[in-house]
PDB file of C-alpha atoms in Angstrom:
ATOM      1  CA  MET A 282      -7.791  61.272 -41.420  1.00  0.00           C
ATOM      2  CA  LYS A 283      -9.192  63.418 -44.274  1.00  0.00           C
ATOM      3  CA  LEU A 284      -6.570  65.137 -46.507  1.00  0.00           C
ATOM      4  CA  THR A 285      -7.261  68.544 -47.846  1.00  0.00           C
ATOM      5  CA  THR A 286      -5.917  69.791 -51.117  1.00  0.00           C
ATOM      6  CA  VAL A 287      -4.473  73.319 -50.987  1.00  0.00           C
ATOM      7  CA  ARG A 288      -4.826  75.079 -54.250  1.00  0.00           C
ATOM      8  CA  ILE A 289      -2.379  77.577 -55.208  1.00  0.00           C
ATOM      9  CA  SER A 290      -3.322  80.422 -57.582  1.00  0.00           C
ATOM     10  CA  PRO A 291      -1.439  80.701 -60.852  1.00  0.00           C
ATOM     11  CA  LEU A 292       0.142  83.971 -59.864  1.00  0.00           C
ATOM     12  CA  LEU A 293       1.476  82.525 -56.627  1.00  0.00           C
ATOM     13  CA  HIS A 294       2.673  79.452 -58.422  1.00  0.00           C
ATOM     14  CA  ASN A 295       4.644  81.630 -60.919  1.00  0.00           C
ATOM     15  CA  LEU A 296       6.119  83.724 -58.136  1.00  0.00           C
ATOM     16  CA  LEU A 297       7.361  80.651 -56.242  1.00  0.00           C
ATOM     17  CA  LEU A 298       8.676  79.185 -59.438  1.00  0.00           C
ATOM     18  CA  SER A 299      10.553  82.493 -60.336  1.00  0.00           C
ATOM     19  CA  ALA A 300      12.018  82.595 -56.802  1.00  0.00           C
ATOM     20  CA  SER A 301      13.248  79.135 -56.954  1.00  0.00           C
ATOM     21  CA  VAL A 302      14.971  79.775 -60.203  1.00  0.00           C
ATOM     22  CA  ILE A 303      16.533  82.979 -58.973  1.00  0.00           C
ATOM     23  CA  VAL A 304      17.796  81.154 -55.842  1.00  0.00           C
ATOM     24  CA  ILE A 305      19.229  78.353 -57.994  1.00  0.00           C
ATOM     25  CA  ILE A 306      21.039  80.819 -60.372  1.00  0.00           C
ATOM     26  CA  ALA A 307      22.405  82.750 -57.351  1.00  0.00           C
ATOM     27  CA  GLY A 308      23.727  79.516 -55.887  1.00  0.00           C
ATOM     28  CA  MET A 309      25.428  78.541 -59.086  1.00  0.00           C
ATOM     29  CA  ARG A 310      26.925  81.922 -59.358  1.00  0.00           C
ATOM     30  CA  ALA A 311      28.291  81.833 -55.893  1.00  0.00           C
ATOM     31  CA  ALA A 312      29.752  78.394 -56.527  1.00  0.00           C
ATOM     32  CA  SER A 313      31.161  79.180 -59.958  1.00  0.00           C
ATOM     33  CA  PRO A 314      34.812  78.917 -58.783  1.00  0.00           C
ATOM     34  CA  LEU A 315      34.187  75.140 -58.321  1.00  0.00           C
ATOM     35  CA  LEU A 316      31.184  74.732 -60.706  1.00  0.00           C
ATOM     36  CA  GLY A 317      32.935  76.228 -63.627  1.00  0.00           C
ATOM     37  CA  PRO A 318      35.826  73.799 -63.757  1.00  0.00           C
ATOM     38  CA  LEU A 319      33.468  70.749 -63.041  1.00  0.00           C
ATOM     39  CA  MET A 320      31.182  71.782 -65.811  1.00  0.00           C
ATOM     40  CA  LEU A 321      34.274  72.166 -68.168  1.00  0.00           C
ATOM     41  CA  ALA A 322      35.345  68.717 -67.104  1.00  0.00           C
ATOM     42  CA  LEU A 323      31.823  67.397 -67.933  1.00  0.00           C
ATOM     43  CA  PHE A 324      31.766  69.005 -71.259  1.00  0.00           C
ATOM     44  CA  LEU A 325      35.201  67.577 -72.105  1.00  0.00           C
ATOM     45  CA  ALA A 326      34.002  64.223 -71.080  1.00  0.00           C
ATOM     46  CA  MET A 327      30.992  64.539 -73.216  1.00  0.00           C
ATOM     47  CA  LEU A 328      33.195  65.495 -76.169  1.00  0.00           C
ATOM     48  CA  LEU A 329      35.566  62.509 -75.567  1.00  0.00           C
ATOM     49  CA  TYR A 330      32.930  59.975 -74.972  1.00  0.00           C
ATOM     50  CA  PRO A 331      32.257  59.185 -78.688  1.00  0.00           C
ATOM     51  CA  ALA A 332      35.956  58.408 -79.193  1.00  0.00           C
ATOM     52  CA  TYR A 333      35.736  56.197 -75.982  1.00  0.00           C
ATOM     53  CA  GLN A 334      32.780  54.393 -77.214  1.00  0.00           C
ATOM     54  CA  TRP A 335      34.285  53.952 -80.675  1.00  0.00           C
ATOM     55  CA  LEU A 336      37.354  52.205 -79.121  1.00  0.00           C
ATOM     56  CA  LEU A 337      35.058  50.040 -77.094  1.00  0.00           C
ATOM     57  CA  ASN A 338      33.067  49.000 -80.192  1.00  0.00           C
ATOM     58  CA  ARG A 339      36.265  48.026 -81.883  1.00  0.00           C
ATOM     59  CA  GLY A 340      36.675  45.254 -79.391  1.00  0.00           C
ATOM     60  CA  ILE A 341      39.425  46.879 -77.407  1.00  0.00           C
ATOM     61  CA  PRO A 342      39.089  45.898 -73.742  1.00  0.00           C
ATOM     62  CA  THR A 343      37.877  48.467 -71.271  1.00  0.00           C
ATOM     63  CA  TRP A 344      41.014  48.768 -69.349  1.00  0.00           C
ATOM     64  CA  LEU A 345      43.091  49.380 -72.526  1.00  0.00           C
ATOM     65  CA  THR A 346      40.492  51.912 -73.812  1.00  0.00           C
ATOM     66  CA  VAL A 347      40.531  53.822 -70.527  1.00  0.00           C
ATOM     67  CA  SER A 348      44.458  53.622 -70.579  1.00  0.00           C
ATOM     68  CA  LEU A 349      44.568  55.025 -74.087  1.00  0.00           C
ATOM     69  CA  MET A 350      42.149  57.836 -73.277  1.00  0.00           C
ATOM     70  CA  ILE A 351      44.130  58.775 -70.124  1.00  0.00           C
ATOM     71  CA  VAL A 352      47.397  58.791 -72.041  1.00  0.00           C
ATOM     72  CA  GLY A 353      45.929  60.898 -74.838  1.00  0.00           C
ATOM     73  CA  ILE A 354      44.372  63.410 -72.472  1.00  0.00           C
ATOM     74  CA  LEU A 355      47.591  63.672 -70.552  1.00  0.00           C
ATOM     75  CA  LEU A 356      49.780  64.039 -73.637  1.00  0.00           C
ATOM     76  CA  VAL A 357      47.575  66.740 -75.066  1.00  0.00           C
ATOM     77  CA  GLY A 358      47.186  68.499 -71.775  1.00  0.00           C
ATOM     78  CA  VAL A 359      50.648  68.321 -70.398  1.00  0.00           C
ATOM     79  CA  GLY A 360      52.076  69.172 -73.877  1.00  0.00           C
ATOM     80  CA  THR A 361      49.940  72.353 -74.045  1.00  0.00           C
ATOM     81  CA  LEU A 362      50.747  73.326 -70.449  1.00  0.00           C
ATOM     82  CA  ALA A 363      54.434  72.660 -71.101  1.00  0.00           C
ATOM     83  CA  LEU A 364      54.434  74.865 -74.204  1.00  0.00           C
ATOM     84  CA  LEU A 365      52.511  77.501 -72.228  1.00  0.00           C
ATOM     85  CA  TRP A 366      55.047  77.444 -69.471  1.00  0.00           C
ATOM     86  CA  LEU A 367      58.075  77.614 -71.690  1.00  0.00           C
ATOM     87  CA  SER A 368      56.634  80.553 -73.489  1.00  0.00           C
ATOM     88  CA  ILE A 369      55.914  82.312 -70.299  1.00  0.00           C
ATOM     89  CA  GLU A 370      59.530  81.678 -69.119  1.00  0.00           C
ATOM     90  CA  GLN A 371      60.850  83.058 -72.330  1.00  0.00           C
ATOM     91  CA  LEU A 372      58.596  86.121 -71.859  1.00  0.00           C
ATOM     92  CA  ARG A 373      59.763  86.539 -68.226  1.00  0.00           C
ATOM     93  CA  THR A 374      63.448  86.258 -69.380  1.00  0.00           C
ATOM     94  CA  ASN A 375      63.126  89.040 -72.000  1.00  0.00           C
ATOM     95  CA  LEU A 376      60.769  91.250 -70.123  1.00  0.00           C
ATOM     96  CA  PHE A 377      63.548  93.719 -69.189  1.00  0.00           C
ATOM     97  CA  LEU A 378      64.468  93.879 -72.898  1.00  0.00           C
ATOM     98  CA  TYR A 379      60.934  94.473 -73.937  1.00  0.00           C
ATOM     99  CA  ALA A 380      60.438  97.203 -71.152  1.00  0.00           C
ATOM    100  CA  SER A 381      63.459  99.119 -72.413  1.00  0.00           C
ATOM    101  CA  ARG A 382      62.297  98.944 -76.033  1.00  0.00           C
ATOM    102  CA  LEU A 383      58.873 100.249 -74.980  1.00  0.00           C
ATOM    103  CA  THR A 384      60.611 103.058 -73.126  1.00  0.00           C
ATOM    104  CA  ALA A 385      62.563 103.892 -76.348  1.00  0.00           C
ATOM    105  CA  GLN A 386      59.375 103.814 -78.407  1.00  0.00           C
ATOM    106  CA  ALA A 387      57.722 106.171 -75.929  1.00  0.00           C
ATOM    107  CA  GLY A 388      60.675 108.565 -76.263  1.00  0.00           C
ATOM    108  CA  ARG A 389      60.296 108.601 -80.036  1.00  0.00           C
ATOM    109  CA  PHE A 390      56.615 109.061 -79.792  1.00  0.00           C
ATOM    110  CA  GLN A 391      57.136 112.035 -77.457  1.00  0.00           C
ATOM    111  CA  LEU A 392      59.672 113.543 -79.814  1.00  0.00           C
ATOM    112  CA  TRP A 393      57.310 113.170 -82.680  1.00  0.00           C
ATOM    113  CA  LEU A 394      54.499 114.999 -80.672  1.00  0.00           C
ATOM    114  CA  GLU A 395      56.938 117.771 -79.878  1.00  0.00           C
ATOM    115  CA  THR A 396      57.709 118.336 -83.544  1.00  0.00           C
ATOM    116  CA  LEU A 397      53.943 118.937 -83.980  1.00  0.00           C
ATOM    117  CA  GLY A 398      54.012 121.516 -81.292  1.00  0.00           C
ATOM    118  CA  VAL A 399      52.358 119.234 -78.624  1.00  0.00           C
ATOM    119  CA  ASP A 400      53.667 119.510 -75.112  1.00  0.00           C
ATOM    120  CA  ALA A 401      53.513 115.798 -74.565  1.00  0.00           C
ATOM    121  CA  PRO A 402      53.608 114.483 -70.944  1.00  0.00           C
ATOM    122  CA  ARG A 403      56.140 111.798 -70.206  1.00  0.00           C
ATOM    123  CA  LEU A 404      53.699 109.018 -69.964  1.00  0.00           C
ATOM    124  CA  LEU A 405      55.755 106.031 -70.833  1.00  0.00           C
ATOM    125  CA  THR A 406      59.266 107.177 -69.537  1.00  0.00           C
ATOM    126  CA  GLN A 407      61.787 105.211 -67.500  1.00  0.00           C
ATOM    127  CA  GLU A 408      60.000 106.313 -64.377  1.00  0.00           C
ATOM    128  CA  LEU A 409      56.925 104.379 -65.461  1.00  0.00           C
ATOM    129  CA  LEU A 410      58.514 101.280 -67.038  1.00  0.00           C
ATOM    130  CA  ASN A 411      60.933 100.988 -64.077  1.00  0.00           C
ATOM    131  CA  ARG A 412      62.242  97.775 -62.432  1.00  0.00           C
ATOM    132  CA  GLN A 413      59.399  97.662 -59.913  1.00  0.00           C
ATOM    133  CA  LEU A 414      56.861  97.487 -62.742  1.00  0.00           C
ATOM    134  CA  VAL A 415      58.718  94.791 -64.408  1.00  0.00           C
ATOM    135  CA  ILE A 416      58.909  92.718 -61.158  1.00  0.00           C
ATOM    136  CA  SER A 417      55.169  93.259 -60.499  1.00  0.00           C
ATOM    137  CA  THR A 418      54.245  92.392 -64.074  1.00  0.00           C
ATOM    138  CA  THR A 419      56.344  89.262 -63.861  1.00  0.00           C
ATOM    139  CA  THR A 420      54.858  88.184 -60.564  1.00  0.00           C
ATOM    140  CA  GLY A 421      51.365  88.770 -61.998  1.00  0.00           C
ATOM    141  CA  LEU A 422      52.196  86.630 -64.984  1.00  0.00           C
ATOM    142  CA  LEU A 423      53.622  83.772 -62.949  1.00  0.00           C
ATOM    143  CA  THR A 424      50.551  83.923 -60.555  1.00  0.00           C
ATOM    144  CA  THR A 425      48.216  83.692 -63.471  1.00  0.00           C
ATOM    145  CA  ILE A 426      49.945  80.862 -65.138  1.00  0.00           C
ATOM    146  CA  GLY A 427      50.233  78.952 -61.755  1.00  0.00           C
ATOM    147  CA  SER A 428      46.415  79.371 -61.321  1.00  0.00           C
ATOM    148  CA  LEU A 429      45.866  78.183 -64.903  1.00  0.00           C
ATOM    149  CA  LEU A 430      48.058  75.202 -64.381  1.00  0.00           C
ATOM    150  CA  SER A 431      46.335  74.104 -61.108  1.00  0.00           C
ATOM    151  CA  THR A 432      42.819  74.607 -62.764  1.00  0.00           C
ATOM    152  CA  THR A 433      43.795  72.703 -65.946  1.00  0.00           C
ATOM    153  CA  PHE A 434      45.147  69.772 -63.904  1.00  0.00           C
ATOM    154  CA  PHE A 435      41.978  69.730 -61.831  1.00  0.00           C
ATOM    155  CA  VAL A 436      39.957  69.649 -65.087  1.00  0.00           C
ATOM    156  CA  LEU A 437      41.896  66.815 -66.696  1.00  0.00           C
ATOM    157  CA  VAL A 438      41.684  64.645 -63.525  1.00  0.00           C
ATOM    158  CA  ALA A 439      37.945  65.253 -63.217  1.00  0.00           C
ATOM    159  CA  THR A 440      37.505  64.536 -66.970  1.00  0.00           C
ATOM    160  CA  ILE A 441      39.395  61.123 -66.492  1.00  0.00           C
ATOM    161  CA  PHE A 442      37.164  60.189 -63.659  1.00  0.00           C
ATOM    162  CA  LEU A 443      34.142  61.023 -65.573  1.00  0.00           C
ATOM    163  CA  LEU A 444      35.189  58.919 -68.453  1.00  0.00           C
ATOM    164  CA  LEU A 445      35.850  56.076 -66.063  1.00  0.00           C
ATOM    165  CA  GLN A 446      32.193  56.295 -64.862  1.00  0.00           C
ATOM    166  CA  SER A 447      30.811  57.009 -68.354  1.00  0.00           C
ATOM    167  CA  THR A 448      29.979  53.274 -69.210  1.00  0.00           C
ATOM    168  CA  HIS A 449      28.096  52.891 -65.882  1.00  0.00           C
ATOM    169  CA  LEU A 450      26.161  56.158 -66.406  1.00  0.00           C
ATOM    170  CA  SER A 451      25.425  55.232 -70.028  1.00  0.00           C
ATOM    171  CA  ALA A 452      23.970  51.876 -68.990  1.00  0.00           C
ATOM    172  CA  ARG A 453      21.721  53.637 -66.434  1.00  0.00           C
ATOM    173  CA  PHE A 454      20.454  56.055 -68.991  1.00  0.00           C
ATOM    174  CA  GLU A 455      19.756  53.240 -71.419  1.00  0.00           C
ATOM    175  CA  ASN A 456      17.756  51.386 -68.767  1.00  0.00           C
ATOM    176  CA  ASP A 457      15.834  54.563 -67.892  1.00  0.00           C
ATOM    177  CA  LEU A 458      15.088  55.220 -71.616  1.00  0.00           C
ATOM    178  CA  GLU A 459      13.838  51.626 -72.100  1.00  0.00           C
ATOM    179  CA  SER A 460      11.491  52.322 -69.140  1.00  0.00           C
ATOM    180  CA  HIS A 461      10.302  55.453 -70.715  1.00  0.00           C
ATOM    181  CA  ASN A 462      11.685  57.595 -67.950  1.00  0.00           C
ATOM    182  CA  VAL A 463      10.711  61.285 -69.090  1.00  0.00           C
ATOM    183  CA  LEU A 464      13.284  62.960 -66.834  1.00  0.00           C
ATOM    184  CA  SER A 465      16.092  60.854 -68.062  1.00  0.00           C
ATOM    185  CA  THR A 466      15.168  61.387 -71.665  1.00  0.00           C
ATOM    186  CA  GLN A 467      15.162  65.114 -71.245  1.00  0.00           C
ATOM    187  CA  ALA A 468      18.291  65.157 -69.262  1.00  0.00           C
ATOM    188  CA  LEU A 469      20.062  63.118 -72.113  1.00  0.00           C
ATOM    189  CA  GLN A 470      18.711  65.472 -74.745  1.00  0.00           C
ATOM    190  CA  VAL A 471      19.998  68.511 -72.852  1.00  0.00           C
ATOM    191  CA  ALA A 472      23.420  66.900 -72.396  1.00  0.00           C
ATOM    192  CA  GLN A 473      23.646  66.092 -76.040  1.00  0.00           C
ATOM    193  CA  ARG A 474      22.734  69.696 -77.009  1.00  0.00           C
ATOM    194  CA  VAL A 475      25.154  71.258 -74.520  1.00  0.00           C
ATOM    195  CA  ALA A 476      28.018  68.961 -75.694  1.00  0.00           C
ATOM    196  CA  HIS A 477      27.182  69.768 -79.265  1.00  0.00           C
ATOM    197  CA  PHE A 478      27.227  73.428 -78.506  1.00  0.00           C
ATOM    198  CA  PHE A 479      30.474  73.220 -76.632  1.00  0.00           C
ATOM    199  CA  SER A 480      32.018  71.349 -79.536  1.00  0.00           C
ATOM    200  CA  ILE A 481      31.009  74.088 -81.886  1.00  0.00           C
ATOM    201  CA  ARG A 482      32.507  76.666 -79.634  1.00  0.00           C
ATOM    202  CA  VAL A 483      35.740  74.660 -79.359  1.00  0.00           C
ATOM    203  CA  ARG A 484      35.974  74.572 -83.193  1.00  0.00           C
ATOM    204  CA  VAL A 485      35.220  78.306 -83.590  1.00  0.00           C
ATOM    205  CA  ASN A 486      37.976  79.070 -81.018  1.00  0.00           C
ATOM    206  CA  LEU A 487      40.297  76.874 -82.809  1.00  0.00           C
ATOM    207  CA  VAL A 488      39.725  78.624 -86.092  1.00  0.00           C
ATOM    208  CA  VAL A 489      40.251  82.019 -84.272  1.00  0.00           C
ATOM    209  CA  ALA A 490      43.425  80.783 -82.502  1.00  0.00           C
ATOM    210  CA  ALA A 491      44.880  79.306 -85.739  1.00  0.00           C
ATOM    211  CA  GLY A 492      44.191  82.578 -87.740  1.00  0.00           C
ATOM    212  CA  ILE A 493      45.777  84.709 -84.997  1.00  0.00           C
ATOM    213  CA  THR A 494      48.854  82.431 -84.718  1.00  0.00           C
ATOM    214  CA  LEU A 495      49.381  82.466 -88.386  1.00  0.00           C
ATOM    215  CA  TRP A 496      48.842  86.254 -88.547  1.00  0.00           C
ATOM    216  CA  LEU A 497      51.381  86.927 -85.709  1.00  0.00           C
ATOM    217  CA  LEU A 498      53.924  84.442 -87.455  1.00  0.00           C
ATOM    218  CA  VAL A 499      53.641  86.468 -90.628  1.00  0.00           C
ATOM    219  CA  LEU A 500      54.219  89.700 -88.790  1.00  0.00           C
ATOM    220  CA  GLY A 501      57.166  88.159 -86.896  1.00  0.00           C
ATOM    221  CA  VAL A 502      55.819  88.751 -83.445  1.00  0.00           C
ATOM    222  CA  ASP A 503      57.643  86.617 -80.659  1.00  0.00           C
ATOM    223  CA  LEU A 504      55.704  83.911 -78.896  1.00  0.00           C
ATOM    224  CA  ALA A 505      52.992  83.667 -81.616  1.00  0.00           C
ATOM    225  CA  VAL A 506      51.904  80.223 -80.333  1.00  0.00           C
ATOM    226  CA  LEU A 507      51.426  81.546 -76.798  1.00  0.00           C
ATOM    227  CA  TRP A 508      49.314  84.225 -77.943  1.00  0.00           C
ATOM    228  CA  GLY A 509      47.223  81.830 -80.155  1.00  0.00           C
ATOM    229  CA  ILE A 510      46.690  79.527 -77.108  1.00  0.00           C
ATOM    230  CA  LEU A 511      45.689  82.634 -75.069  1.00  0.00           C
ATOM    231  CA  ALA A 512      43.202  83.661 -77.738  1.00  0.00           C
ATOM    232  CA  PHE A 513      41.680  80.142 -77.810  1.00  0.00           C
ATOM    233  CA  PHE A 514      40.891  80.141 -74.006  1.00  0.00           C
ATOM    234  CA  LEU A 515      39.826  83.767 -73.801  1.00  0.00           C
ATOM    235  CA  GLY A 516      37.597  83.218 -76.774  1.00  0.00           C
ATOM    236  CA  PHE A 517      35.162  81.626 -74.416  1.00  0.00           C
ATOM    237  CA  VAL A 518      34.695  85.054 -72.924  1.00  0.00           C
ATOM    238  CA  MET A 519      32.463  86.866 -75.246  1.00  0.00           C
ATOM    239  CA  TYR A 520      33.375  90.327 -76.708  1.00  0.00           C
ATOM    240  CA  VAL A 521      36.171  91.251 -74.122  1.00  0.00           C
ATOM    241  CA  GLY A 522      38.140  88.046 -74.405  1.00  0.00           C
ATOM    242  CA  LEU A 523      39.867  88.626 -77.650  1.00  0.00           C
ATOM    243  CA  ALA A 524      40.406  92.299 -76.642  1.00  0.00           C
ATOM    244  CA  ILE A 525      42.339  91.230 -73.686  1.00  0.00           C
ATOM    245  CA  ALA A 526      44.178  88.572 -75.658  1.00  0.00           C
ATOM    246  CA  ALA A 527      45.265  91.164 -78.274  1.00  0.00           C
ATOM    247  CA  LEU A 528      46.777  93.603 -75.644  1.00  0.00           C
ATOM    248  CA  PHE A 529      50.009  91.480 -74.897  1.00  0.00           C
ATOM    249  CA  PRO A 530      51.045  90.725 -78.512  1.00  0.00           C
ATOM    250  CA  ALA A 531      50.239  94.354 -79.533  1.00  0.00           C
ATOM    251  CA  LEU A 532      52.499  95.755 -76.902  1.00  0.00           C
ATOM    252  CA  LEU A 533      55.203  93.188 -77.768  1.00  0.00           C
ATOM    253  CA  ALA A 534      54.839  94.156 -81.464  1.00  0.00           C
ATOM    254  CA  LEU A 535      55.230  97.815 -80.490  1.00  0.00           C
ATOM    255  CA  ALA A 536      58.391  96.972 -78.476  1.00  0.00           C
ATOM    256  CA  GLU A 537      59.892  94.934 -81.205  1.00  0.00           C
ATOM    257  CA  THR A 538      59.336  96.840 -84.493  1.00  0.00           C
ATOM    258  CA  GLY A 539      57.187  99.820 -83.764  1.00  0.00           C
ATOM    259  CA  PRO A 540      53.673 101.316 -84.241  1.00  0.00           C
ATOM    260  CA  THR A 541      53.165  99.923 -87.685  1.00  0.00           C
ATOM    261  CA  THR A 542      53.212  96.378 -86.520  1.00  0.00           C
ATOM    262  CA  LEU A 543      51.173  97.371 -83.572  1.00  0.00           C
ATOM    263  CA  ILE A 544      48.421  98.598 -85.809  1.00  0.00           C
ATOM    264  CA  LEU A 545      48.613  95.478 -87.943  1.00  0.00           C
ATOM    265  CA  VAL A 546      48.267  93.184 -84.897  1.00  0.00           C
ATOM    266  CA  ILE A 547      45.236  95.061 -83.702  1.00  0.00           C
ATOM    267  CA  ALA A 548      43.729  95.083 -87.137  1.00  0.00           C
ATOM    268  CA  GLY A 549      44.286  91.328 -87.567  1.00  0.00           C
ATOM    269  CA  PHE A 550      42.689  90.530 -84.250  1.00  0.00           C
ATOM    270  CA  PHE A 551      39.676  92.816 -85.140  1.00  0.00           C
ATOM    271  CA  ILE A 552      39.134  91.394 -88.707  1.00  0.00           C
ATOM    272  CA  ILE A 553      39.581  87.776 -87.463  1.00  0.00           C
ATOM    273  CA  ASN A 554      37.122  88.312 -84.483  1.00  0.00           C
ATOM    274  CA  VAL A 555      34.465  90.044 -86.590  1.00  0.00           C
ATOM    275  CA  ALA A 556      34.633  87.496 -89.436  1.00  0.00           C
ATOM    276  CA  VAL A 557      34.401  84.494 -87.109  1.00  0.00           C
ATOM    277  CA  GLU A 558      31.971  85.775 -84.457  1.00  0.00           C
ATOM    278  CA  ASN A 559      29.610  87.468 -86.829  1.00  0.00           C
ATOM    279  CA  VAL A 560      29.688  84.941 -89.845  1.00  0.00           C
ATOM    280  CA  LEU A 561      31.114  81.587 -88.871  1.00  0.00           C
ATOM    281  CA  ALA A 562      30.032  81.073 -85.200  1.00  0.00           C
ATOM    282  CA  PRO A 563      26.257  82.154 -85.679  1.00  0.00           C
ATOM    283  CA  ALA A 564      26.020  79.933 -88.790  1.00  0.00           C
ATOM    284  CA  MET A 565      27.438  76.914 -87.146  1.00  0.00           C
ATOM    285  CA  MET A 566      25.530  77.298 -83.841  1.00  0.00           C
ATOM    286  CA  ALA A 567      22.172  77.873 -85.597  1.00  0.00           C
ATOM    287  CA  GLN A 568      22.749  75.026 -87.978  1.00  0.00           C
ATOM    288  CA  GLY A 569      23.834  72.667 -85.158  1.00  0.00           C
ATOM    289  CA  LEU A 570      21.159  73.615 -82.579  1.00  0.00           C
ATOM    290  CA  ASN A 571      18.221  74.728 -84.793  1.00  0.00           C
ATOM    291  CA  LEU A 572      18.228  78.058 -82.819  1.00  0.00           C
ATOM    292  CA  ALA A 573      18.302  81.605 -83.969  1.00  0.00           C
ATOM    293  CA  PRO A 574      21.782  83.200 -83.569  1.00  0.00           C
ATOM    294  CA  VAL A 575      20.357  85.936 -81.172  1.00  0.00           C
ATOM    295  CA  VAL A 576      18.984  83.016 -78.866  1.00  0.00           C
ATOM    296  CA  THR A 577      22.253  81.337 -78.981  1.00  0.00           C
ATOM    297  CA  LEU A 578      24.231  84.531 -78.099  1.00  0.00           C
ATOM    298  CA  ALA A 579      21.846  85.392 -75.333  1.00  0.00           C
ATOM    299  CA  SER A 580      22.163  81.943 -73.875  1.00  0.00           C
ATOM    300  CA  LEU A 581      25.895  81.996 -74.098  1.00  0.00           C
ATOM    301  CA  LEU A 582      26.187  85.359 -72.357  1.00  0.00           C
ATOM    302  CA  PHE A 583      23.791  84.218 -69.601  1.00  0.00           C
ATOM    303  CA  TRP A 584      25.841  81.139 -68.850  1.00  0.00           C
ATOM    304  CA  VAL A 585      29.200  82.908 -69.079  1.00  0.00           C
ATOM    305  CA  TRP A 586      27.777  85.415 -66.410  1.00  0.00           C
ATOM    306  CA  VAL A 587      26.614  82.728 -64.241  1.00  0.00           C
ATOM    307  CA  LEU A 588      29.698  80.347 -64.374  1.00  0.00           C
ATOM    308  CA  GLY A 589      32.184  83.086 -64.765  1.00  0.00           C
TER     309      GLY A 589
END
C-alpha cells in the first residue's frame, strides 16, 4: 500500500499550533485550583533538592536523609502555620475591641469634618461596625485560614513525596542526558530555570516581609509577624498583593493609635514595595536568568494569570 504524504501549508500549521497552545493554556487555567498547589510543591521540591543531594553526598543514608528533610519541612511548615493560627486567634479575640475603637475613630473624624463645615454622613458609626459585621468578618477570617491550612498541608505532603522520588527521577534524567535525549535536556534546563526564578521570588518576598515586619514593630502595630507572613504570601500576587496585605495592618493601626500611624503604615508598605519591586527584584531576576526585566515581569504576570 502506497502511503501519501499530506503537506500542510505554513499558515495552517501555525493556526493549528496556536489553537493547541490556547487549548493547553485554557486547560491549565481551568485546573488551576489543583495545578497551582502541585506546581508550588514541585517548585519547593526543586528548591530543597540541592540540600537533599548535599546530605546524600556527605555519606548520610538515604532513609536518614529523607527523614531529616521530612522533619525539617514539618518543623518549618507546622511552626509557621501554628504562629499564623495563634495570631488569627488573637485577632479574633480582640476583634470587638478593634471594632469599638474604629467606631470611636470614625466619630472623631466626623466631628473634625463638622468643625470644617462639612455635613459628614455617618459612614463608620455603630450601625456599620455592629455585631453582625464583626461576626461575619471573623467567619471570613476563619474560613480563609482554614483554606490556607488545608492547602499548605497538601503542598507539604506533595513536596515530601516528590523528594522521595527525586533520586529515581534524577537517575532517569542522567541516563537520558547520557543518551543525548534532546527532550530530557530541554526539560531539565527549563526546570532549573523555573526553580532558580522561584528561589529569587522567594528571596525577594522574604526581604519585603522582613522589612514590613520590622516597620510594623517600630510603629507598635499588633500582630506584626502575622502581617509580615501575609505580605510574604501575597507578594506572589503582583501589584495588588501587597495592597491587600496593607489593608489589615492599616485598619489595625487606625484603631490602635489613630490616623498618623495609619499613614505611616501605608507609606511604609508603599516605599518597601516600590524599592524592592522596581530596584531589587528586576536586578536579581535579570542577573539570574539573563532576561530583560520586562520579559521577566510579563512572564510572571502571565503565569500568575494562568495558575491563579
